[in-house]
PDB file of C-alpha atoms in Angstrom:
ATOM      1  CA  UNK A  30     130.810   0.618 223.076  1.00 72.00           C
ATOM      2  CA  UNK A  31     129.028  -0.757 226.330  1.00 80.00           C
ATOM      3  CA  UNK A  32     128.050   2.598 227.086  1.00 86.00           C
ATOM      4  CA  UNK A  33     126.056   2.328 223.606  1.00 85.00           C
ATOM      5  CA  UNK A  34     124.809  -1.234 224.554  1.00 81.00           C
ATOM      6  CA  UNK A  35     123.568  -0.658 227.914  1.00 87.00           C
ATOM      7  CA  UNK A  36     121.295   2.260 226.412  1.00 90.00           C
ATOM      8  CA  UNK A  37     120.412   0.371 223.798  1.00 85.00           C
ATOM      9  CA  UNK A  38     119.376  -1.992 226.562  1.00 85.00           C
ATOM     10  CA  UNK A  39     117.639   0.607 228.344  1.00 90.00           C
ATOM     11  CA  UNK A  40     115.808   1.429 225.364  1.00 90.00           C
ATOM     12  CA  UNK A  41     114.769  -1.524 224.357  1.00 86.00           C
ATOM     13  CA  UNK A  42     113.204  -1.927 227.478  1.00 87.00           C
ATOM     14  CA  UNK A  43     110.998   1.013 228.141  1.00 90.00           C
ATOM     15  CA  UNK A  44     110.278   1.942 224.370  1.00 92.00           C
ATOM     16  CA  UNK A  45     110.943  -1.753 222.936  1.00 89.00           C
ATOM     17  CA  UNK A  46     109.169  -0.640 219.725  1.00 91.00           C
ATOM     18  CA  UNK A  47     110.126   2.294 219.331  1.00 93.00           C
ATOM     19  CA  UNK A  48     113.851   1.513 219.356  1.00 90.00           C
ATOM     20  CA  UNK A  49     113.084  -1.403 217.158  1.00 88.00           C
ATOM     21  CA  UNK A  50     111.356   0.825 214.476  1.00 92.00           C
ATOM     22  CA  UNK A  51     114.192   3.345 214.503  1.00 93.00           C
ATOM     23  CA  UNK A  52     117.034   1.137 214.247  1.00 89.00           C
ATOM     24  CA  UNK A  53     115.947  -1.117 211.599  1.00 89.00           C
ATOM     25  CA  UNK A  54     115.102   2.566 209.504  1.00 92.00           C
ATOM     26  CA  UNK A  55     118.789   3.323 209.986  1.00 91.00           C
ATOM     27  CA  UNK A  56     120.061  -0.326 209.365  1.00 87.00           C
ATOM     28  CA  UNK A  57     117.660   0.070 205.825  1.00 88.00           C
ATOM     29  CA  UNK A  58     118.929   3.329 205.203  1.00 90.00           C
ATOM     30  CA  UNK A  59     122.216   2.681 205.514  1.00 88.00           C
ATOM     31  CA  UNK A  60     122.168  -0.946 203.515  1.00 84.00           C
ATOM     32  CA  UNK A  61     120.928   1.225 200.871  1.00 86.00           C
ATOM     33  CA  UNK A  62     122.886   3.836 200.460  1.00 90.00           C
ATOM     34  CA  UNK A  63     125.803   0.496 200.186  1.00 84.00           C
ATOM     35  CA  UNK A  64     123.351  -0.972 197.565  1.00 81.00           C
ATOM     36  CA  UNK A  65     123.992   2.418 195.258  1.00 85.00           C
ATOM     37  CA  UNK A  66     127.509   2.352 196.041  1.00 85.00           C
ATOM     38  CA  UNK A  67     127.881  -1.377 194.318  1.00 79.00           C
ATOM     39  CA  UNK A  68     125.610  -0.292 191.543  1.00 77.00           C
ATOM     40  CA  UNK A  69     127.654   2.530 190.869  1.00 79.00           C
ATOM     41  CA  UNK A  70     131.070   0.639 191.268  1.00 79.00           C
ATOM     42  CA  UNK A  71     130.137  -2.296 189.405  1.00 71.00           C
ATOM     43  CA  UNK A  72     128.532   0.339 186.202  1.00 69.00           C
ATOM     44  CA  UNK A  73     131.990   2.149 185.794  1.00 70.00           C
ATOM     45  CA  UNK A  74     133.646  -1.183 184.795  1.00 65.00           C
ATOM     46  CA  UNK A  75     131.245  -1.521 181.988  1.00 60.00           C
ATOM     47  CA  UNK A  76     131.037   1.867 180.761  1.00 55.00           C
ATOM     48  CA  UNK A  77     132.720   2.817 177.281  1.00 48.00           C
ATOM     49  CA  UNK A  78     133.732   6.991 177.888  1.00 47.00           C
ATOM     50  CA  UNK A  79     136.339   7.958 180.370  1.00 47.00           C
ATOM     51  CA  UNK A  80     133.800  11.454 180.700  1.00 53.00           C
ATOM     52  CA  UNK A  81     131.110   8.493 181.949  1.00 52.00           C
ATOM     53  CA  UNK A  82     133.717   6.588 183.716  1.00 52.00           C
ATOM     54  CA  UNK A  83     134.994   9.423 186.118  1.00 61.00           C
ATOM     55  CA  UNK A  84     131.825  10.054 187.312  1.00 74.00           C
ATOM     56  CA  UNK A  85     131.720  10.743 191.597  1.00 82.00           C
ATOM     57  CA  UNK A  86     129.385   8.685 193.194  1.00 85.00           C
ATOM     58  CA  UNK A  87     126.339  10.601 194.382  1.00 89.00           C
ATOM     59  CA  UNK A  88     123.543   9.429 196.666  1.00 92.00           C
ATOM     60  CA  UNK A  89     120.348   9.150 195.967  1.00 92.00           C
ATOM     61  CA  UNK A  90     119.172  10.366 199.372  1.00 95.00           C
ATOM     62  CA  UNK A  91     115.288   9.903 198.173  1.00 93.00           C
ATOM     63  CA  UNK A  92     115.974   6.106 197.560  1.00 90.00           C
ATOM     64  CA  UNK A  93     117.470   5.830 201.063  1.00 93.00           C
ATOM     65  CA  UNK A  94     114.558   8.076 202.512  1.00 95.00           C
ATOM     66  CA  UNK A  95     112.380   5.264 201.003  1.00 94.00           C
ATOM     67  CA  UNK A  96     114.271   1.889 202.055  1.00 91.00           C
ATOM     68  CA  UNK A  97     114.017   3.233 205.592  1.00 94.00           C
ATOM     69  CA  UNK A  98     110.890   3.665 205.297  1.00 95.00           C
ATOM     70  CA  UNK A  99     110.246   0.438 204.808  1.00 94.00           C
ATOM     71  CA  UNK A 100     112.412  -0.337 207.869  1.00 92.00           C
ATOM     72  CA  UNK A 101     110.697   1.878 210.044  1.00 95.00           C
ATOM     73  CA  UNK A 102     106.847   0.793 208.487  1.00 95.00           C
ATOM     74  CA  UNK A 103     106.728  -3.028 207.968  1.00 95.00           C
ATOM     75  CA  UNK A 104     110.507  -4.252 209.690  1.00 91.00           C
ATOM     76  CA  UNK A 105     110.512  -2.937 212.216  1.00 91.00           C
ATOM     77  CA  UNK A 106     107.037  -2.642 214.530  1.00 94.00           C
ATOM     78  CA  UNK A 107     105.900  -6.195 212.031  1.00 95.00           C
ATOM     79  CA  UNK A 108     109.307  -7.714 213.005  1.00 91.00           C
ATOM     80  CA  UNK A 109     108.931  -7.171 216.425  1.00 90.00           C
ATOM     81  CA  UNK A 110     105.625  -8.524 216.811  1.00 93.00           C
ATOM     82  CA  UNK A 111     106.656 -11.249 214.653  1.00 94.00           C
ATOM     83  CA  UNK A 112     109.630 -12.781 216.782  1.00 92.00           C
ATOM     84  CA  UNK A 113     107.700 -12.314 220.118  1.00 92.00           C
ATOM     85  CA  UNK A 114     104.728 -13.732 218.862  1.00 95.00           C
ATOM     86  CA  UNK A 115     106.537 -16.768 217.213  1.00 94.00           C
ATOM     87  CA  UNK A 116     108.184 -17.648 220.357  1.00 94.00           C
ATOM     88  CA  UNK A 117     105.028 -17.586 222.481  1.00 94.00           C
ATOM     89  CA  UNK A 118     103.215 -19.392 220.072  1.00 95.00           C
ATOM     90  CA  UNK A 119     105.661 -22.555 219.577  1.00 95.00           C
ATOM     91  CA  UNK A 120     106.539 -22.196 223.339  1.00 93.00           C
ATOM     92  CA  UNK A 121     102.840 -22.439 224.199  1.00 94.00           C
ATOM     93  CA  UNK A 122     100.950 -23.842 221.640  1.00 93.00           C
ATOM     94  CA  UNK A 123     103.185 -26.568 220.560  1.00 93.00           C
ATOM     95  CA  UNK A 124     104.757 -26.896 223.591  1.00 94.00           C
ATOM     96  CA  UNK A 125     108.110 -27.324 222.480  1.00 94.00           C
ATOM     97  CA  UNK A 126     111.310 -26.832 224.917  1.00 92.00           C
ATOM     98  CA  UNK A 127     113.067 -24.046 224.015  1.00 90.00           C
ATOM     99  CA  UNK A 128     116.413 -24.540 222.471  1.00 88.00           C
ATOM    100  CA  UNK A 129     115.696 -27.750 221.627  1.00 93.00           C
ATOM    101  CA  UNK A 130     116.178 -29.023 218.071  1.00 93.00           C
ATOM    102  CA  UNK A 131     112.810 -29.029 217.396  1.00 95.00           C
ATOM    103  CA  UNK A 132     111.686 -25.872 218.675  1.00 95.00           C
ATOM    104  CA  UNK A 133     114.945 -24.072 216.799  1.00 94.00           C
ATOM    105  CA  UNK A 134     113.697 -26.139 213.148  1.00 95.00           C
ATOM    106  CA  UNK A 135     110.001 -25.325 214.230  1.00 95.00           C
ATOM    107  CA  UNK A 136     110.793 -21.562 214.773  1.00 95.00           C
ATOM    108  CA  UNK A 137     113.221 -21.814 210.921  1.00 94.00           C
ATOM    109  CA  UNK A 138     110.025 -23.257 209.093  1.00 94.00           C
ATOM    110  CA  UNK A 139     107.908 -20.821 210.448  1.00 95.00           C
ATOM    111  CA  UNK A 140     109.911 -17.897 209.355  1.00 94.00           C
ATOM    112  CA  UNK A 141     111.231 -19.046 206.156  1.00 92.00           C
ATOM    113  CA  UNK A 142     107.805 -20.157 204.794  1.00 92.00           C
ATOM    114  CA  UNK A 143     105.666 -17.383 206.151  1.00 95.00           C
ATOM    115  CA  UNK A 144     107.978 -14.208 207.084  1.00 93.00           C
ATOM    116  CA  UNK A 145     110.381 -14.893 204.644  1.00 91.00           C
ATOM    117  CA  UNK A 146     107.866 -14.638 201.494  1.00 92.00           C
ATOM    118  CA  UNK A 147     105.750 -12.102 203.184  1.00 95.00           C
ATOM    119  CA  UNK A 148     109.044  -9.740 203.619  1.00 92.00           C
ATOM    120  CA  UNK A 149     109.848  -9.868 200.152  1.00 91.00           C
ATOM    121  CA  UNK A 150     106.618  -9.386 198.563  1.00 95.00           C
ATOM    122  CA  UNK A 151     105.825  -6.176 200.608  1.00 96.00           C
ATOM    123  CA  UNK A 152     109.495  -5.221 200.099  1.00 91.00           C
ATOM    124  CA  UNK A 153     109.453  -5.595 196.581  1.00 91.00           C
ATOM    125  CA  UNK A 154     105.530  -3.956 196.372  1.00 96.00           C
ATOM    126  CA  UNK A 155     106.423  -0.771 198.468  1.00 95.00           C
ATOM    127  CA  UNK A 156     109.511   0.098 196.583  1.00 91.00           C
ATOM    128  CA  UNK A 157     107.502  -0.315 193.721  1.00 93.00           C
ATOM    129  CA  UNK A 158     104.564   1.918 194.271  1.00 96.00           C
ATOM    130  CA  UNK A 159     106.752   4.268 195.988  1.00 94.00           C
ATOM    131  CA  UNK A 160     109.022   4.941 192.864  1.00 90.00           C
ATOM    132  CA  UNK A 161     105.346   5.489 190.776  1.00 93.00           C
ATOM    133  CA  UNK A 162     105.181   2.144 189.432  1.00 94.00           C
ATOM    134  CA  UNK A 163     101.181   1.034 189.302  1.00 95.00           C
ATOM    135  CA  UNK A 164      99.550  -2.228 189.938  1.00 95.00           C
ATOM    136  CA  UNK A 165     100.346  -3.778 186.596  1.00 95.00           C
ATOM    137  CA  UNK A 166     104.286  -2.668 186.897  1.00 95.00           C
ATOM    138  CA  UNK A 167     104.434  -3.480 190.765  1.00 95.00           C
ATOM    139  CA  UNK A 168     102.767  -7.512 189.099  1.00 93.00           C
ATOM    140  CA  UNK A 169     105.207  -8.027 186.868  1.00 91.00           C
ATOM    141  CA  UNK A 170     108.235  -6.911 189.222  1.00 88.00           C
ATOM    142  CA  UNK A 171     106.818  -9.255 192.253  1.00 92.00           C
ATOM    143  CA  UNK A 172     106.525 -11.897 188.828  1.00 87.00           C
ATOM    144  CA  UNK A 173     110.369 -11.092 187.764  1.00 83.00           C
ATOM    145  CA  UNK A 174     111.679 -10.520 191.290  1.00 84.00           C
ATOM    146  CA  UNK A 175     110.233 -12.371 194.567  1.00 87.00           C
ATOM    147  CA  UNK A 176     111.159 -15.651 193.526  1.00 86.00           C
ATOM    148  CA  UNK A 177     114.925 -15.435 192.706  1.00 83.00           C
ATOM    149  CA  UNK A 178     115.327 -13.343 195.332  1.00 84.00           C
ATOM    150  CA  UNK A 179     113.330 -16.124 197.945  1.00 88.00           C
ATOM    151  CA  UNK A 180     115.594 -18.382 196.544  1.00 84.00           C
ATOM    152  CA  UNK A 181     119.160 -16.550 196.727  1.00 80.00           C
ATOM    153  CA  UNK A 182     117.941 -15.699 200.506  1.00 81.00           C
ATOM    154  CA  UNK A 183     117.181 -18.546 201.084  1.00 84.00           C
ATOM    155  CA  UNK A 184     120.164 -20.072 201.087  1.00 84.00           C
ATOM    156  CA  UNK A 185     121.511 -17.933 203.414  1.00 84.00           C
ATOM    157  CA  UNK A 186     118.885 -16.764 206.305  1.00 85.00           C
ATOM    158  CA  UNK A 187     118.789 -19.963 207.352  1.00 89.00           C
ATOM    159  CA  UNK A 188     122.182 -20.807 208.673  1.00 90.00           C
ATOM    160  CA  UNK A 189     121.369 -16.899 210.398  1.00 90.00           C
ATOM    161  CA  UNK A 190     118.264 -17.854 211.806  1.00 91.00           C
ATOM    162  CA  UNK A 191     119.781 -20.956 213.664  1.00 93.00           C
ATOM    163  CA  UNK A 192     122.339 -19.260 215.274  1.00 92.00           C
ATOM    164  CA  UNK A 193     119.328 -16.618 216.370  1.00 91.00           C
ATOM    165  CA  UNK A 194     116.479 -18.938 217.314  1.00 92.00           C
ATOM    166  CA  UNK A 195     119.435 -21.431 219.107  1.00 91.00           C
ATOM    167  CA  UNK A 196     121.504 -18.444 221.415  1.00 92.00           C
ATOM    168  CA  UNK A 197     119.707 -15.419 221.030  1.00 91.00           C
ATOM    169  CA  UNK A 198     117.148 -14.226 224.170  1.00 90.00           C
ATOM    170  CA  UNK A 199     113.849 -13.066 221.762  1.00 88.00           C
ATOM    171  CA  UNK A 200     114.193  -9.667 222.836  1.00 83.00           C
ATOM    172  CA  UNK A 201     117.512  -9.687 221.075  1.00 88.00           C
ATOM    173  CA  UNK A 202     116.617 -11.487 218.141  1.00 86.00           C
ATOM    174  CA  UNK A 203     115.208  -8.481 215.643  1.00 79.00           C
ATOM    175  CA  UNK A 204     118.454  -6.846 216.652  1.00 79.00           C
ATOM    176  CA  UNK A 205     120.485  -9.616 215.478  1.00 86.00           C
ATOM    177  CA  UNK A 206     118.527 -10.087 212.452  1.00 83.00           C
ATOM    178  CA  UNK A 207     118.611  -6.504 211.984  1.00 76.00           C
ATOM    179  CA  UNK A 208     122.194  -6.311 212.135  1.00 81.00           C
ATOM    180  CA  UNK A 209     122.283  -8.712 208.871  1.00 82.00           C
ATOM    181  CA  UNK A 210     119.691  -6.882 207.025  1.00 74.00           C
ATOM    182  CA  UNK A 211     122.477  -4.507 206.788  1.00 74.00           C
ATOM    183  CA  UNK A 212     123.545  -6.833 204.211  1.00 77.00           C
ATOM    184  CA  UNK A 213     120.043  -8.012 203.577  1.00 71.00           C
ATOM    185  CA  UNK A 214     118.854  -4.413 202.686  1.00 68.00           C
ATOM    186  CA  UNK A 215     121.818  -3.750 200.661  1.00 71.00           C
ATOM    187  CA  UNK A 216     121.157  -6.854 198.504  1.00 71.00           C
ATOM    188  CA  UNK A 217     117.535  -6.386 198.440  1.00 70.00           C
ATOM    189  CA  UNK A 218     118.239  -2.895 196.938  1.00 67.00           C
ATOM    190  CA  UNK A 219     120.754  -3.517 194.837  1.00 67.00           C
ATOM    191  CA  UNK A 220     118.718  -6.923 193.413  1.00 67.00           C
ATOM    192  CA  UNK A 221     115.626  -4.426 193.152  1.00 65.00           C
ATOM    193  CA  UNK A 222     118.038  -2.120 190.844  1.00 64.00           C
ATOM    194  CA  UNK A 223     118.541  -5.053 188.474  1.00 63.00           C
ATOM    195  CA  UNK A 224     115.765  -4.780 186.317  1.00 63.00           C
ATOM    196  CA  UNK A 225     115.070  -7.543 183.888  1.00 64.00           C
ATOM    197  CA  UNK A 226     119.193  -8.374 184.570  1.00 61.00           C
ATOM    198  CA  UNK A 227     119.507 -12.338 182.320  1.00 61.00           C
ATOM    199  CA  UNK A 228     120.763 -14.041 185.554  1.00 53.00           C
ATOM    200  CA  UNK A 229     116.988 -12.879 186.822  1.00 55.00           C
ATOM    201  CA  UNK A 230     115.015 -14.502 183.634  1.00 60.00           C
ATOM    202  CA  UNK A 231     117.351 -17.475 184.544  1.00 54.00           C
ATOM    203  CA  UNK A 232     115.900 -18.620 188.094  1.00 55.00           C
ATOM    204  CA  UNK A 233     112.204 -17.331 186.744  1.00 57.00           C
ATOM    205  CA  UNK A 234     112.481 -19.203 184.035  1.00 59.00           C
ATOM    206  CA  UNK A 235     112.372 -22.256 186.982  1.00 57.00           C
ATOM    207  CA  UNK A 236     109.144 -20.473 188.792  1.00 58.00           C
ATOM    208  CA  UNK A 237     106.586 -22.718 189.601  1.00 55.00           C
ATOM    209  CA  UNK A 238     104.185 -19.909 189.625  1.00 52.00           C
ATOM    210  CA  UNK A 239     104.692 -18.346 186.447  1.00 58.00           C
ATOM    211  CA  UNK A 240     102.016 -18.240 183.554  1.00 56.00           C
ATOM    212  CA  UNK A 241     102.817 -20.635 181.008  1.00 49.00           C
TER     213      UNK A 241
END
């Protein structure tokens, strides 16, 4: 194991982006192909035939070439910049101490307002279009989904983030947040299998932004 972590080390050093691009594709990948395995556990409870019921578990290895995808297009090289810019820019332009309380909340509101959002709604876009939705479908899924699931995150990326902005060097941080999205990814996936679940038309119905 710290064999594997210097040469991640090493990695990250020479090819920072590189290694930051192909680890958060495998992280994706693999918090997909967990997502399917929920789905498929928690669909044999409800279904009616034993034939239906004793069904093996399959991957859908064209779903988990797409979620990684999206690790390795937008998470990981947009991540990277993201966290190195952020810290220069409230290190330097705000002049805040680092570590301090307001540089850590600073660094939170940034990301939860502005990456936070942003992930989601190219998250939720790209999975659409790449499953041939079109722009009307990939509307009303951004309509039905990007809200509920801002606010389910959002209840727990922020406890995360602290921990990262407060002890974690910035070269570190996309690999600690990575390390989550294992779980992230596998939610985001599974929540993006849901459909029009009720528990979704629940937290739209409270959506600011929906049409009345």
């Amino acid at each position: 194991m710290f064999r594997l972590w210097k040469w991640y080390q090493n990695c990250l050093t020479f090819h920072p982006v590189k290694t930051q691009v192909i680890s958060s594709a495998i992280l994706w990948g693999t918090g997909d192909i967990a997502a399917q395995y929920v789905t498929h556990s928690a669909a044999k409870t409800h279904l009616q035939t034993s034939q239906d019921a004793e069904k093996e578990f399959k991957i859908n290895w064209k779903r988990v070439g797409i979620t990684s995808m999206f690790g390795f297009g937008f998470v990981g090289p947009v991540g990277h910049m993201w966290y190195e810019g952020l810290d220069r820019f409230i290190r330097l332009r705000l002049q805040l101490r680092p570590k301090s309380a307001k540089f850590v909340g600073a660094k939170l509101a940034m990301d939860g307002l502005i990456f936070g959002p942003l992930d989601l709604i190219v998250f939720f876009s790209y999975m659409g279009f790449a499953n041939g939705k079109d722009a009307s479908e990939v509307k009303e899924d951004l309509k039905r989904d990007v809200f509920p699931a801002f606010m389910l995150t959002g209840t727990v990326w922020p406890i995360i983030q602290v921990a990262n902005f407060r002890y974690v060097p910035v070269r570190y941080q996309l690999l600690y947040v990575n390390l989550f999205c294992l779980l992230d990814s596998a939610f985001l996936s599974w929540f993006e299998q849901q459909n029009d679940a009720p528990w979704k038309q629940w937290f739209t119905s409270f959506n600011p932004f929906n049409e009345k």
